[in-house]
Amino acid sequence: MNETARELYDYARLFWEKRWYIFGVASLVCALGWPVAMLLPNSYEVSSKVYLDTQSMLTPLLKGLAVDSGATLEFVNVARRTLLSRPNLVQVARETDLDLQAETPEEMEVLLQELQKDILVSGSGRDHIYEILYENNDPQLAKRVVESLLNIFMEGALTAGRQDTDDSQRFIEDQISIYQERLEAAELRLQKFKQVHVGKMPDEAGGYFSRLAQIRVETKDAELQLNEAREGRLALKRQLVILNREMMQGGVPAAAEKYSNESLDARIESLETRLDELLLL
């Protein structure tokens, strides 16, 4: 702390010792600088801010797609290049009578280059606020230049807005056509499905589940009949074995056995076919 105070004391003493020298230098600078400052022309800066939502009308329609984070910055760059293009600068020069200062094409070219250099277009992508700034010695001229640029800027934005509306309308119409085609294809598939499964569709007598319950009942009955037929064939075979033992004539039992087996086999085959049909439903 004592060392800091000592340094401040040394600086103050040095300033006091050199006070007349410092005063002389400051006076000389003021004497030379004030006349130069008085001779410099006044400069006036005019700016205008405008709010413009650069979000496309297609953005909510294209929800779910990736959005380019640099889209807003790109819009600012495009707006700057468009606004400061040669046709627009020529229009500004004519509307503000700046073109009267140029007597030759070469002078006009120089004037346009200076105009382009002095105009500043900036924007804030977050707030959608864009600023047009121009500086000139004549305040009225600076105001007219900014007004002309603002009109050009707004006309371009309105044109882009109308184009965006047309693009959005075409996009919606295309989407409607696509979904119409999908709907027609779905209806065609439904019609084909009904034709193939006409006996399985719900009707007035019940629904799909009623039909399914009926098929299950029929399947169970067929299984019971098939089991009964198989058991009957086994019982008949046992009876034929007993008859063969009791009767000495071999022709009659053999014929009876053949007839009975053929009859039961036919019945069993019919029941198995019916059961397969029910299981496929």
mmCIF file of C-alpha atoms in Angstrom:
data_model
loop_
_atom_site.group_PDB
_atom_site.id
_atom_site.type_symbol
_atom_site.label_atom_id
_atom_site.label_comp_id
_atom_site.label_asym_id
_atom_site.label_seq_id
_atom_site.Cartn_x
_atom_site.Cartn_y
_atom_site.Cartn_z
ATOM 1 C CA MET A 1 0.000 0.000 0.000
ATOM 2 C CA ASN A 2 2.850 2.378 0.903
ATOM 3 C CA GLU A 3 4.635 1.532 -2.339
ATOM 4 C CA THR A 4 1.511 2.323 -4.404
ATOM 5 C CA ALA A 5 1.081 5.644 -2.677
ATOM 6 C CA ARG A 6 4.731 6.470 -3.356
ATOM 7 C CA GLU A 7 4.299 5.697 -7.089
ATOM 8 C CA LEU A 8 1.277 8.006 -7.272
ATOM 9 C CA TYR A 9 3.282 10.710 -5.523
ATOM 10 C CA ASP A 10 6.110 10.362 -8.007
ATOM 11 C CA TYR A 11 3.709 10.645 -10.971
ATOM 12 C CA ALA A 12 2.070 13.732 -9.531
ATOM 13 C CA ARG A 13 5.446 15.411 -8.933
ATOM 14 C CA LEU A 14 6.580 14.601 -12.460
ATOM 15 C CA PHE A 15 3.365 16.040 -13.906
ATOM 16 C CA TRP A 16 3.817 19.199 -11.871
ATOM 17 C CA GLU A 17 7.370 19.636 -13.024
ATOM 18 C CA LYS A 18 6.355 19.226 -16.691
ATOM 19 C CA ARG A 19 3.106 21.207 -16.466
ATOM 20 C CA TRP A 20 4.182 24.036 -18.733
ATOM 21 C CA TYR A 21 5.501 21.685 -21.360
ATOM 22 C CA ILE A 22 2.260 19.677 -21.356
ATOM 23 C CA PHE A 23 0.209 22.861 -21.504
ATOM 24 C CA GLY A 24 2.200 24.129 -24.499
ATOM 25 C CA VAL A 25 1.769 20.916 -26.460
ATOM 26 C CA ALA A 26 -1.976 20.831 -25.771
ATOM 27 C CA SER A 27 -2.332 24.466 -26.854
ATOM 28 C CA LEU A 28 -0.463 23.804 -30.097
ATOM 29 C CA VAL A 29 -2.660 20.793 -30.897
ATOM 30 C CA CYS A 30 -5.825 22.794 -30.241
ATOM 31 C CA ALA A 31 -4.593 25.735 -32.311
ATOM 32 C CA LEU A 32 -3.938 23.473 -35.297
ATOM 33 C CA GLY A 33 -6.908 21.120 -34.823
ATOM 34 C CA TRP A 34 -9.729 23.608 -34.321
ATOM 35 C CA PRO A 35 -9.383 25.332 -37.714
ATOM 36 C CA VAL A 36 -9.200 21.958 -39.440
ATOM 37 C CA ALA A 37 -12.317 20.816 -37.577
ATOM 38 C CA MET A 38 -14.119 24.004 -38.552
ATOM 39 C CA LEU A 39 -13.295 23.407 -42.212
ATOM 40 C CA LEU A 40 -14.625 19.830 -42.220
ATOM 41 C CA PRO A 41 -18.114 19.595 -43.723
ATOM 42 C CA ASN A 42 -20.993 18.336 -41.613
ATOM 43 C CA SER A 43 -21.982 14.743 -42.089
ATOM 44 C CA TYR A 44 -25.544 13.524 -41.583
ATOM 45 C CA GLU A 45 -26.510 9.934 -41.075
ATOM 46 C CA VAL A 46 -30.009 8.714 -41.831
ATOM 47 C CA SER A 47 -31.216 5.213 -41.055
ATOM 48 C CA SER A 48 -34.476 3.342 -41.285
ATOM 49 C CA LYS A 49 -35.445 0.087 -39.596
ATOM 50 C CA VAL A 50 -38.071 -2.262 -40.905
ATOM 51 C CA TYR A 51 -39.516 -5.483 -39.509
ATOM 52 C CA LEU A 52 -39.700 -8.277 -42.033
ATOM 53 C CA ASP A 53 -40.526 -11.872 -41.183
ATOM 54 C CA THR A 54 -38.302 -13.929 -43.463
ATOM 55 C CA GLN A 55 -39.952 -17.197 -42.444
ATOM 56 C CA SER A 56 -41.481 -18.770 -45.485
ATOM 57 C CA MET A 57 -45.169 -19.671 -45.518
ATOM 58 C CA LEU A 58 -44.029 -23.146 -46.498
ATOM 59 C CA THR A 59 -42.212 -23.615 -43.179
ATOM 60 C CA PRO A 60 -45.306 -24.678 -41.157
ATOM 61 C CA LEU A 61 -46.404 -26.857 -44.065
ATOM 62 C CA LEU A 62 -43.005 -28.550 -44.119
ATOM 63 C CA LYS A 63 -42.920 -29.163 -40.376
ATOM 64 C CA GLY A 64 -40.623 -32.004 -39.537
ATOM 65 C CA LEU A 65 -37.991 -31.185 -42.117
ATOM 66 C CA ALA A 66 -34.622 -29.791 -41.193
ATOM 67 C CA VAL A 67 -34.464 -26.016 -41.173
ATOM 68 C CA ASP A 68 -31.238 -24.356 -42.257
ATOM 69 C CA SER A 69 -29.949 -22.239 -39.375
ATOM 70 C CA GLY A 70 -28.177 -19.921 -41.841
ATOM 71 C CA ALA A 71 -31.306 -19.188 -43.860
ATOM 72 C CA THR A 72 -31.838 -15.796 -42.210
ATOM 73 C CA LEU A 73 -28.223 -14.735 -42.725
ATOM 74 C CA GLU A 74 -28.448 -15.843 -46.338
ATOM 75 C CA PHE A 75 -31.574 -13.734 -46.759
ATOM 76 C CA VAL A 76 -29.734 -10.671 -45.443
ATOM 77 C CA ASN A 77 -26.893 -11.237 -47.908
ATOM 78 C CA VAL A 78 -29.314 -11.705 -50.784
ATOM 79 C CA ALA A 79 -31.265 -8.597 -49.748
ATOM 80 C CA ARG A 80 -28.058 -6.555 -49.603
ATOM 81 C CA ARG A 81 -26.866 -7.724 -53.017
ATOM 82 C CA THR A 82 -30.304 -7.185 -54.542
ATOM 83 C CA LEU A 83 -30.846 -3.791 -52.985
ATOM 84 C CA LEU A 84 -27.410 -2.559 -54.022
ATOM 85 C CA SER A 85 -27.591 -3.939 -57.532
ATOM 86 C CA ARG A 86 -26.894 -1.568 -60.383
ATOM 87 C CA PRO A 87 -30.541 -1.192 -61.577
ATOM 88 C CA ASN A 88 -31.675 -0.276 -58.061
ATOM 89 C CA LEU A 89 -28.806 2.170 -57.568
ATOM 90 C CA VAL A 90 -29.654 3.819 -60.878
ATOM 91 C CA GLN A 91 -33.282 4.091 -59.741
ATOM 92 C CA VAL A 92 -32.201 5.683 -56.445
ATOM 93 C CA ALA A 93 -29.929 8.131 -58.250
ATOM 94 C CA ARG A 94 -32.766 9.200 -60.564
ATOM 95 C CA GLU A 95 -35.354 9.493 -57.795
ATOM 96 C CA THR A 96 -33.017 11.633 -55.648
ATOM 97 C CA ASP A 97 -31.617 13.706 -58.572
ATOM 98 C CA LEU A 98 -28.116 12.428 -57.874
ATOM 99 C CA ASP A 99 -27.819 11.560 -61.548
ATOM 100 C CA LEU A 100 -27.779 15.284 -62.329
ATOM 101 C CA GLN A 101 -24.319 15.492 -60.782
ATOM 102 C CA ALA A 102 -22.920 13.135 -63.425
ATOM 103 C CA GLU A 103 -22.406 14.581 -66.882
ATOM 104 C CA THR A 104 -20.657 11.582 -68.451
ATOM 105 C CA PRO A 105 -21.138 7.804 -68.188
ATOM 106 C CA GLU A 106 -17.799 7.595 -66.393
ATOM 107 C CA GLU A 107 -18.932 10.094 -63.759
ATOM 108 C CA MET A 108 -22.195 8.185 -63.385
ATOM 109 C CA GLU A 109 -20.268 4.990 -62.807
ATOM 110 C CA VAL A 110 -18.154 6.646 -60.110
ATOM 111 C CA LEU A 111 -21.284 8.078 -58.478
ATOM 112 C CA LEU A 112 -22.931 4.641 -58.366
ATOM 113 C CA GLN A 113 -19.824 3.074 -56.851
ATOM 114 C CA GLU A 114 -19.687 5.733 -54.126
ATOM 115 C CA LEU A 115 -23.394 5.317 -53.472
ATOM 116 C CA GLN A 116 -22.988 1.567 -53.112
ATOM 117 C CA LYS A 117 -20.053 2.056 -50.744
ATOM 118 C CA ASP A 118 -21.904 4.534 -48.505
ATOM 119 C CA ILE A 119 -25.091 2.471 -48.141
ATOM 120 C CA LEU A 120 -25.172 -0.041 -45.307
ATOM 121 C CA VAL A 121 -27.765 -2.836 -45.076
ATOM 122 C CA SER A 122 -27.764 -4.910 -41.909
ATOM 123 C CA GLY A 123 -30.209 -7.239 -40.231
ATOM 124 C CA SER A 124 -30.909 -9.168 -37.066
ATOM 125 C CA GLY A 125 -32.103 -12.681 -37.812
ATOM 126 C CA ARG A 126 -33.433 -13.196 -34.299
ATOM 127 C CA ASP A 127 -35.660 -10.093 -34.242
ATOM 128 C CA HIS A 128 -36.354 -9.951 -38.011
ATOM 129 C CA ILE A 129 -35.399 -6.247 -37.954
ATOM 130 C CA TYR A 130 -33.423 -4.874 -40.893
ATOM 131 C CA GLU A 131 -31.733 -1.496 -41.086
ATOM 132 C CA ILE A 132 -30.852 0.696 -44.069
ATOM 133 C CA LEU A 133 -28.282 3.402 -43.340
ATOM 134 C CA TYR A 134 -26.822 6.169 -45.506
ATOM 135 C CA GLU A 135 -24.484 9.045 -44.689
ATOM 136 C CA ASN A 136 -24.138 12.309 -46.643
ATOM 137 C CA ASN A 137 -23.308 15.954 -46.161
ATOM 138 C CA ASP A 138 -26.799 16.976 -47.242
ATOM 139 C CA PRO A 139 -29.426 15.833 -44.690
ATOM 140 C CA GLN A 140 -32.313 16.077 -47.152
ATOM 141 C CA LEU A 141 -30.430 14.064 -49.761
ATOM 142 C CA ALA A 142 -29.565 11.406 -47.191
ATOM 143 C CA LYS A 143 -33.228 11.187 -46.215
ATOM 144 C CA ARG A 144 -34.395 10.857 -49.822
ATOM 145 C CA VAL A 145 -31.838 8.120 -50.529
ATOM 146 C CA VAL A 146 -32.960 6.072 -47.509
ATOM 147 C CA GLU A 147 -36.633 6.543 -48.423
ATOM 148 C CA SER A 148 -35.983 5.398 -51.973
ATOM 149 C CA LEU A 149 -34.065 2.357 -50.769
ATOM 150 C CA LEU A 150 -36.817 1.543 -48.283
ATOM 151 C CA ASN A 151 -39.466 1.659 -51.009
ATOM 152 C CA ILE A 152 -37.405 -0.640 -53.223
ATOM 153 C CA PHE A 153 -36.834 -2.984 -50.299
ATOM 154 C CA MET A 154 -40.545 -3.183 -49.429
ATOM 155 C CA GLU A 155 -41.572 -3.691 -53.053
ATOM 156 C CA GLY A 156 -39.148 -6.589 -53.305
ATOM 157 C CA ALA A 157 -40.486 -8.068 -50.047
ATOM 158 C CA LEU A 158 -44.088 -7.832 -51.278
ATOM 159 C CA THR A 159 -43.153 -9.486 -54.554
ATOM 160 C CA ALA A 160 -41.401 -12.270 -52.668
ATOM 161 C CA GLY A 161 -44.442 -12.612 -50.406
ATOM 162 C CA ARG A 162 -46.767 -13.041 -53.381
ATOM 163 C CA GLN A 163 -44.397 -15.603 -54.869
ATOM 164 C CA ASP A 164 -44.272 -17.395 -51.517
ATOM 165 C CA THR A 165 -48.083 -17.475 -51.428
ATOM 166 C CA ASP A 166 -48.208 -18.959 -54.922
ATOM 167 C CA ASP A 167 -45.615 -21.579 -53.974
ATOM 168 C CA SER A 168 -47.575 -22.486 -50.850
ATOM 169 C CA GLN A 169 -50.798 -22.820 -52.838
ATOM 170 C CA ARG A 170 -49.122 -25.064 -55.402
ATOM 171 C CA PHE A 171 -47.612 -27.147 -52.611
ATOM 172 C CA ILE A 172 -51.020 -27.633 -50.971
ATOM 173 C CA GLU A 173 -52.616 -28.564 -54.289
ATOM 174 C CA ASP A 174 -49.843 -31.103 -54.948
ATOM 175 C CA GLN A 175 -50.334 -32.613 -51.496
ATOM 176 C CA ILE A 176 -54.093 -32.864 -52.071
ATOM 177 C CA SER A 177 -53.486 -34.686 -55.355
ATOM 178 C CA ILE A 178 -51.070 -37.096 -53.666
ATOM 179 C CA TYR A 179 -53.506 -37.908 -50.869
ATOM 180 C CA GLN A 180 -56.344 -38.258 -53.382
ATOM 181 C CA GLU A 181 -54.310 -40.881 -55.246
ATOM 182 C CA ARG A 182 -53.553 -42.663 -51.976
ATOM 183 C CA LEU A 183 -57.236 -42.629 -51.048
ATOM 184 C CA GLU A 184 -58.271 -44.075 -54.396
ATOM 185 C CA ALA A 185 -55.624 -46.803 -54.105
ATOM 186 C CA ALA A 186 -56.812 -47.644 -50.580
ATOM 187 C CA GLU A 187 -60.433 -47.836 -51.754
ATOM 188 C CA LEU A 188 -59.401 -50.149 -54.596
ATOM 189 C CA ARG A 189 -57.543 -52.428 -52.177
ATOM 190 C CA LEU A 190 -60.584 -52.451 -49.879
ATOM 191 C CA GLN A 191 -62.845 -53.394 -52.766
ATOM 192 C CA LYS A 192 -60.560 -56.276 -53.779
ATOM 193 C CA PHE A 193 -60.394 -57.454 -50.171
ATOM 194 C CA LYS A 194 -64.180 -57.533 -49.955
ATOM 195 C CA GLN A 195 -64.385 -59.524 -53.183
ATOM 196 C CA VAL A 196 -61.907 -62.110 -51.932
ATOM 197 C CA HIS A 197 -63.406 -62.356 -48.432
ATOM 198 C CA VAL A 198 -67.036 -61.781 -49.312
ATOM 199 C CA GLY A 199 -68.196 -64.652 -47.074
ATOM 200 C CA LYS A 200 -66.208 -63.403 -44.091
ATOM 201 C CA MET A 201 -67.261 -59.782 -43.967
ATOM 202 C CA PRO A 202 -69.662 -58.570 -41.239
ATOM 203 C CA ASP A 203 -73.352 -58.564 -42.242
ATOM 204 C CA GLU A 204 -76.810 -58.032 -40.739
ATOM 205 C CA ALA A 205 -76.886 -61.535 -39.222
ATOM 206 C CA GLY A 206 -73.889 -60.761 -37.055
ATOM 207 C CA GLY A 207 -70.330 -59.642 -37.349
ATOM 208 C CA TYR A 208 -66.945 -61.102 -37.899
ATOM 209 C CA PHE A 209 -66.779 -62.539 -34.415
ATOM 210 C CA SER A 210 -70.199 -64.191 -34.779
ATOM 211 C CA ARG A 211 -69.018 -65.843 -37.986
ATOM 212 C CA LEU A 212 -65.807 -66.918 -36.262
ATOM 213 C CA ALA A 213 -67.763 -68.449 -33.366
ATOM 214 C CA GLN A 214 -69.974 -70.323 -35.832
ATOM 215 C CA ILE A 215 -66.939 -71.707 -37.660
ATOM 216 C CA ARG A 216 -65.438 -72.856 -34.380
ATOM 217 C CA VAL A 217 -68.670 -74.696 -33.485
ATOM 218 C CA GLU A 218 -68.778 -76.350 -36.893
ATOM 219 C CA THR A 219 -65.103 -77.326 -36.560
ATOM 220 C CA LYS A 220 -65.728 -78.885 -33.173
ATOM 221 C CA ASP A 221 -68.737 -80.835 -34.499
ATOM 222 C CA ALA A 222 -66.685 -82.112 -37.429
ATOM 223 C CA GLU A 223 -63.920 -83.218 -35.074
ATOM 224 C CA LEU A 224 -66.462 -85.076 -32.936
ATOM 225 C CA GLN A 225 -67.993 -86.785 -35.972
ATOM 226 C CA LEU A 226 -64.538 -87.728 -37.215
ATOM 227 C CA ASN A 227 -63.617 -89.228 -33.856
ATOM 228 C CA GLU A 228 -66.908 -91.127 -33.746
ATOM 229 C CA ALA A 229 -66.282 -92.506 -37.244
ATOM 230 C CA ARG A 230 -62.793 -93.624 -36.306
ATOM 231 C CA GLU A 231 -64.026 -95.275 -33.114
ATOM 232 C CA GLY A 232 -66.835 -96.949 -35.067
ATOM 233 C CA ARG A 233 -64.344 -98.363 -37.550
ATOM 234 C CA LEU A 234 -62.242 -99.767 -34.731
ATOM 235 C CA ALA A 235 -65.307 -101.308 -33.088
ATOM 236 C CA LEU A 236 -66.424 -102.853 -36.376
ATOM 237 C CA LYS A 237 -63.005 -104.335 -36.951
ATOM 238 C CA ARG A 238 -63.073 -105.924 -33.514
ATOM 239 C CA GLN A 239 -66.523 -107.391 -34.284
ATOM 240 C CA LEU A 240 -65.327 -108.789 -37.599
ATOM 241 C CA VAL A 241 -62.406 -110.482 -35.882
ATOM 242 C CA ILE A 242 -64.846 -112.173 -33.510
ATOM 243 C CA LEU A 243 -67.097 -113.251 -36.407
ATOM 244 C CA ASN A 244 -64.140 -114.695 -38.287
ATOM 245 C CA ARG A 245 -63.327 -116.842 -35.384
ATOM 246 C CA GLU A 246 -66.907 -118.094 -34.982
ATOM 247 C CA MET A 247 -67.752 -118.755 -38.655
ATOM 248 C CA MET A 248 -65.950 -121.251 -40.756
ATOM 249 C CA GLN A 249 -66.922 -119.724 -44.142
ATOM 250 C CA GLY A 250 -64.139 -117.289 -45.111
ATOM 251 C CA GLY A 251 -65.912 -115.631 -48.065
ATOM 252 C CA VAL A 252 -68.773 -113.979 -46.252
ATOM 253 C CA PRO A 253 -66.779 -112.309 -43.452
ATOM 254 C CA ALA A 254 -64.149 -111.116 -45.889
ATOM 255 C CA ALA A 255 -66.800 -109.479 -48.075
ATOM 256 C CA ALA A 256 -68.504 -107.915 -45.077
ATOM 257 C CA GLU A 257 -65.185 -106.580 -43.794
ATOM 258 C CA LYS A 258 -64.334 -105.052 -47.177
ATOM 259 C CA TYR A 259 -67.717 -103.387 -47.498
ATOM 260 C CA SER A 260 -67.642 -101.999 -43.962
ATOM 261 C CA ASN A 261 -64.080 -100.669 -44.286
ATOM 262 C CA GLU A 262 -64.809 -98.942 -47.591
ATOM 263 C CA SER A 263 -67.938 -97.294 -46.167
ATOM 264 C CA LEU A 264 -66.147 -96.046 -43.063
ATOM 265 C CA ASP A 265 -63.077 -94.908 -45.011
ATOM 266 C CA ALA A 266 -65.273 -92.834 -47.320
ATOM 267 C CA ARG A 267 -67.030 -91.263 -44.371
ATOM 268 C CA ILE A 268 -63.758 -90.517 -42.582
ATOM 269 C CA GLU A 269 -62.275 -88.971 -45.735
ATOM 270 C CA SER A 270 -65.365 -86.762 -46.144
ATOM 271 C CA LEU A 271 -65.163 -85.602 -42.533
ATOM 272 C CA GLU A 272 -61.422 -84.871 -42.802
ATOM 273 C CA THR A 273 -62.032 -82.802 -45.954
ATOM 274 C CA ARG A 274 -64.753 -80.831 -44.181
ATOM 275 C CA LEU A 275 -62.505 -80.289 -41.172
ATOM 276 C CA ASP A 276 -59.689 -78.949 -43.399
ATOM 277 C CA GLU A 277 -62.104 -76.509 -45.023
ATOM 278 C CA LEU A 278 -63.263 -75.240 -41.641
ATOM 279 C CA LEU A 279 -59.679 -74.809 -40.422
ATOM 280 C CA LEU A 280 -58.814 -72.739 -43.509
ATOM 281 C CA LEU A 281 -61.649 -70.252 -42.882
#
